[in-house]
CSV table of C-alpha atoms in Angstrom, one decimal:
chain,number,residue,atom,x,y,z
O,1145,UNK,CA,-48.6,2.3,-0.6
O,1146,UNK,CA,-48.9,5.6,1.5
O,1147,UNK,CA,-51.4,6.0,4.0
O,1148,UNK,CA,-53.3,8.6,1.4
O,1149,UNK,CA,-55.7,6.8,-0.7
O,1150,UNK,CA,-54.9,7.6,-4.1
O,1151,UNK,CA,-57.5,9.5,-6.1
O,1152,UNK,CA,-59.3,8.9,-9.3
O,1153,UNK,CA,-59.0,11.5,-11.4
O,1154,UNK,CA,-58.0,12.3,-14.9
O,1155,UNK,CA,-54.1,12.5,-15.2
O,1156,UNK,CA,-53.8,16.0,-16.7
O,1157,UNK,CA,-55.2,17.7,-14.0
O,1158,UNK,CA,-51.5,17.3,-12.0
O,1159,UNK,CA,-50.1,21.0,-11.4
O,1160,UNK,CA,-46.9,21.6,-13.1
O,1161,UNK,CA,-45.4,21.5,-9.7
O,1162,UNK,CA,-46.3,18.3,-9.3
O,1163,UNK,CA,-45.4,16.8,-12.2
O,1164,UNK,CA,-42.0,18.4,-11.6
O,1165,UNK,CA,-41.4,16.8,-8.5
O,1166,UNK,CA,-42.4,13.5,-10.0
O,1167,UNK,CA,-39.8,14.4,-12.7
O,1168,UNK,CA,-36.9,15.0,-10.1
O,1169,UNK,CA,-37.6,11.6,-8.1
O,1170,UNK,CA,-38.1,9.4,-11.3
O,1171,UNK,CA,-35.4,11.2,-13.8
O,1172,UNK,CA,-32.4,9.2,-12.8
O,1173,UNK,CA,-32.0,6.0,-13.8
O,1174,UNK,CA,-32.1,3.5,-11.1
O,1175,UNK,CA,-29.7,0.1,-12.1
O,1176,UNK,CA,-31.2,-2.4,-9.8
O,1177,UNK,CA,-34.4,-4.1,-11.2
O,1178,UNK,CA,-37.6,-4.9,-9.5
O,1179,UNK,CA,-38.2,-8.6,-8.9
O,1180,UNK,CA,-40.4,-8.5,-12.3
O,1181,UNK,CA,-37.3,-7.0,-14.4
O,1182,UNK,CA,-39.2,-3.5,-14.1
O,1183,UNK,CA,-36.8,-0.4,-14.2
O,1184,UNK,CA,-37.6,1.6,-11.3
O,1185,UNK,CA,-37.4,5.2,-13.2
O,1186,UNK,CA,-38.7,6.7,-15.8
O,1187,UNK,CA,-38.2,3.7,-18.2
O,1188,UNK,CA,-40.5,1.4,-15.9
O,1189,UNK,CA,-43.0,4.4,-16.0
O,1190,UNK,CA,-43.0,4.4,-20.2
O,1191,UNK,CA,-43.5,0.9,-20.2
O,1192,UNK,CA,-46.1,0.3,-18.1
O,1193,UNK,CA,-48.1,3.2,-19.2
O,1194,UNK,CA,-48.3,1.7,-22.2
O,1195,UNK,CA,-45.7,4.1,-24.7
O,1196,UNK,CA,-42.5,2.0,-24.7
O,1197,UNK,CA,-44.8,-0.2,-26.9
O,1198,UNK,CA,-44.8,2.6,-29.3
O,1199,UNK,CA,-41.3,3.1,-30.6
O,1200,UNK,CA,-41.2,6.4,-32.1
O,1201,UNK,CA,-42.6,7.4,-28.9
O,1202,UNK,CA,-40.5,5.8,-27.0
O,1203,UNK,CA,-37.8,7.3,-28.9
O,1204,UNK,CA,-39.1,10.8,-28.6
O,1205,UNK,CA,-39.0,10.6,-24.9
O,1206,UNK,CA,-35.4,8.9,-24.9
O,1207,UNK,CA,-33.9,11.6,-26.7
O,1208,UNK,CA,-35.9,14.3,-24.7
O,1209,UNK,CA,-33.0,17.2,-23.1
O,1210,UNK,CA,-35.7,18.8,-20.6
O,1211,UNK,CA,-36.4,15.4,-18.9
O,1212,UNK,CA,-37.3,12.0,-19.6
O,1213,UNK,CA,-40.2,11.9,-16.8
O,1214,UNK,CA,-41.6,15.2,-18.2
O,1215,UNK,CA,-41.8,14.0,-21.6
O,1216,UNK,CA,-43.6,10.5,-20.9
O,1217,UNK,CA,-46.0,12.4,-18.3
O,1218,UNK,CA,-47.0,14.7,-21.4
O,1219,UNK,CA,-47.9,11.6,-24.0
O,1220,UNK,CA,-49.2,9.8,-20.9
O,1221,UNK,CA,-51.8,12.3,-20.1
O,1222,UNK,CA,-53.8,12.4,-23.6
O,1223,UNK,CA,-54.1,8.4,-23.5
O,1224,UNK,CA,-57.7,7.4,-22.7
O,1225,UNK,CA,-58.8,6.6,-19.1
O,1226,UNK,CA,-55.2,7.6,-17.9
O,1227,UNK,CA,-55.6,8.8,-14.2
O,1228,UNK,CA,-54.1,9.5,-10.6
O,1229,UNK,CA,-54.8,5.8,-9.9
O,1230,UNK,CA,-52.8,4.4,-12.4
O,1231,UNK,CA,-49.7,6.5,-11.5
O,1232,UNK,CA,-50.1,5.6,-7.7
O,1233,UNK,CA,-50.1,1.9,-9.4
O,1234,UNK,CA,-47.5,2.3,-11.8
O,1235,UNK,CA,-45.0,3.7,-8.9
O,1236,UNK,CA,-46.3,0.5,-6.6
O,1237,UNK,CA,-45.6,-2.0,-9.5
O,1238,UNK,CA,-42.2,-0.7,-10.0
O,1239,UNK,CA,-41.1,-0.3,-6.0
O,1240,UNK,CA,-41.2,3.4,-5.8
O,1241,UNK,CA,-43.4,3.8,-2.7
O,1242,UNK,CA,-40.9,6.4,-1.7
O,1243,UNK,CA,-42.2,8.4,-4.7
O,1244,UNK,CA,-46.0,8.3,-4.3
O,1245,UNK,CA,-45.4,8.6,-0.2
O,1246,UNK,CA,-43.4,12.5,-1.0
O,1247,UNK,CA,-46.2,13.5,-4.0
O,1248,UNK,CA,-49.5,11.9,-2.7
O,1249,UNK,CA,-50.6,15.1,-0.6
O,1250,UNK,CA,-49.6,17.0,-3.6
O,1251,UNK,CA,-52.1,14.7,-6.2
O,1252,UNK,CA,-54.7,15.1,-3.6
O,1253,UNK,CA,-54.8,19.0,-3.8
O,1254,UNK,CA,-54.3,18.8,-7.5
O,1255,UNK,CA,-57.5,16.9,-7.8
O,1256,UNK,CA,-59.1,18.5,-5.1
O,1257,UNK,CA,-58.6,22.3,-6.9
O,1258,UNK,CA,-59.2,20.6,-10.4
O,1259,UNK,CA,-62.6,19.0,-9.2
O,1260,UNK,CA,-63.8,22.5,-7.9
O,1261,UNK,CA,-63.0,24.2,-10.4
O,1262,UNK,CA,-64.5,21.9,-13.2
O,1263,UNK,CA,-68.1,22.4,-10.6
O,1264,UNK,CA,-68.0,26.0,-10.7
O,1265,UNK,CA,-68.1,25.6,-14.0
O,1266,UNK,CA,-71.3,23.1,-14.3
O,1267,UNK,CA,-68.9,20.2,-15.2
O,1268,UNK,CA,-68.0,16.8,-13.6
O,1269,UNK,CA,-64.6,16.2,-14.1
O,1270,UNK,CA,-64.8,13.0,-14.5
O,1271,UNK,CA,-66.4,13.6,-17.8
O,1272,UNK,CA,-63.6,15.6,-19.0
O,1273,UNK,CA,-61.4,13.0,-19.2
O,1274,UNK,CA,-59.7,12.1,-22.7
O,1275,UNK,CA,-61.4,10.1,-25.0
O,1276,UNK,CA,-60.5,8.9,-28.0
O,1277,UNK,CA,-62.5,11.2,-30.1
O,1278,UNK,CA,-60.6,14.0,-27.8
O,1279,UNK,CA,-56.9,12.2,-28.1
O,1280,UNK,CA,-57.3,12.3,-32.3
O,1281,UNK,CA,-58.6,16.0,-32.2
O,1282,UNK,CA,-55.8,17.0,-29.7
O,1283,UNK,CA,-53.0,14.8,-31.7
O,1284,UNK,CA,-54.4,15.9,-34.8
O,1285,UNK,CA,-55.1,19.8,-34.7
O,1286,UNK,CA,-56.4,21.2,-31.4
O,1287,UNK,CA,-55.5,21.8,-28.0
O,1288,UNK,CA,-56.9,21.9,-25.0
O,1289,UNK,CA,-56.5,25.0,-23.0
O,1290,UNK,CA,-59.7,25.1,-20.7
O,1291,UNK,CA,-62.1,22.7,-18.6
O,1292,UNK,CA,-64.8,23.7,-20.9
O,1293,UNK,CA,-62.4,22.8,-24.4
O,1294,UNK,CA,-61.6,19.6,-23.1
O,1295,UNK,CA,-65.7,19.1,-22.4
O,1296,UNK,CA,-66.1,20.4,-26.2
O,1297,UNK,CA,-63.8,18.1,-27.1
O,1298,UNK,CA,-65.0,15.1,-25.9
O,1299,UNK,CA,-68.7,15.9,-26.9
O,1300,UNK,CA,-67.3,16.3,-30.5
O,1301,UNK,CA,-67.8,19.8,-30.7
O,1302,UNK,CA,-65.6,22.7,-32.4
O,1303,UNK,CA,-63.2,24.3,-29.4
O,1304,UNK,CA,-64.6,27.9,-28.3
O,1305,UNK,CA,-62.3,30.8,-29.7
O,1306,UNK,CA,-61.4,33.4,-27.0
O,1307,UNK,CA,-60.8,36.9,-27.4
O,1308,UNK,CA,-57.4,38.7,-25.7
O,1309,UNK,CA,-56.5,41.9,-25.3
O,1310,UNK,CA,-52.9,42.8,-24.4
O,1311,UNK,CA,-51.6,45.7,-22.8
O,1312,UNK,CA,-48.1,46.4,-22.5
């Protein structure tokens, strides 16, 4: 891969703008195969992350307008233990250095920002990565909008409610 190590960190914590670049290098379909008979787009990402073995999921994210990366990214980011790691190894197993070599920096500073901002808070962010008991709960009924919800969530505990106030 890239000179940049990749880092271990839970998946979600990728800014949007990341995940959008991602989403405009893998989106279109590449014909040639790797040696392996991996797709080198977002089909090889589905099925090595695991949800091209789950078909309704597989067809949710075929049939997705906004984008095909986009779409696996979002189911790929509530499975347990996914992280940074795992993408940088997913785009090595399917011949996309080119991919990981123009986001790396960009995962670096996501995980950088994330992992501050989880310790000004009192939290490790490796403990705020999904578990099952947070995948059900966040499948099921809740979702996680803060560091500290996804901390309730994997400790089992009800999700905070916040108080707004708009002003127009």
């Amino acid at each position: 891969m890239g000179s940049l190590t990749p880092p271990d960190a839970p998946l979600w914590v990728l800014q949007t703008s990341t995940v959008q670049a991602l989403s405009v290098l893998l989106e279109q379909e590449k014909l040639l195969a790797t040696e392996d008979g991996l797709l080198r787009d977002w089909r090889g990402v589905a099925e090595l992350s695991g949800l091209a073995g789950d078909n309704i999921v597989y067809q949710k994210i075929s049939n997705c307008r906004d984008g095909h990366f986009a779409e696996t990214f979002s189911a790929w980011k509530k499975l347990p233990g996914a992280s940074t790691k795992d993408l940088s190894s997913v785009l090595e197993k399917i011949d996309r250095f080119d991919v990981w070599d123009d986001v790396a920096e960009k995962v670096a500073e996501d995980v950088q920002v994330a992992t501050e901002t989880a310790a000004k808070k009192g939290l490790d962010l490796k403990n705020l990565a999904v578990t099952d008991l947070a995948r059900k709960r966040i499948e099921t009924e809740d979702d996680a909008l803060t560091y500290e919800d996804m901390d309730c969530l994997n400790r089992g505990q009800p999700l905070p409610n916040y108080d707004a106030f708009i002003l127009y």
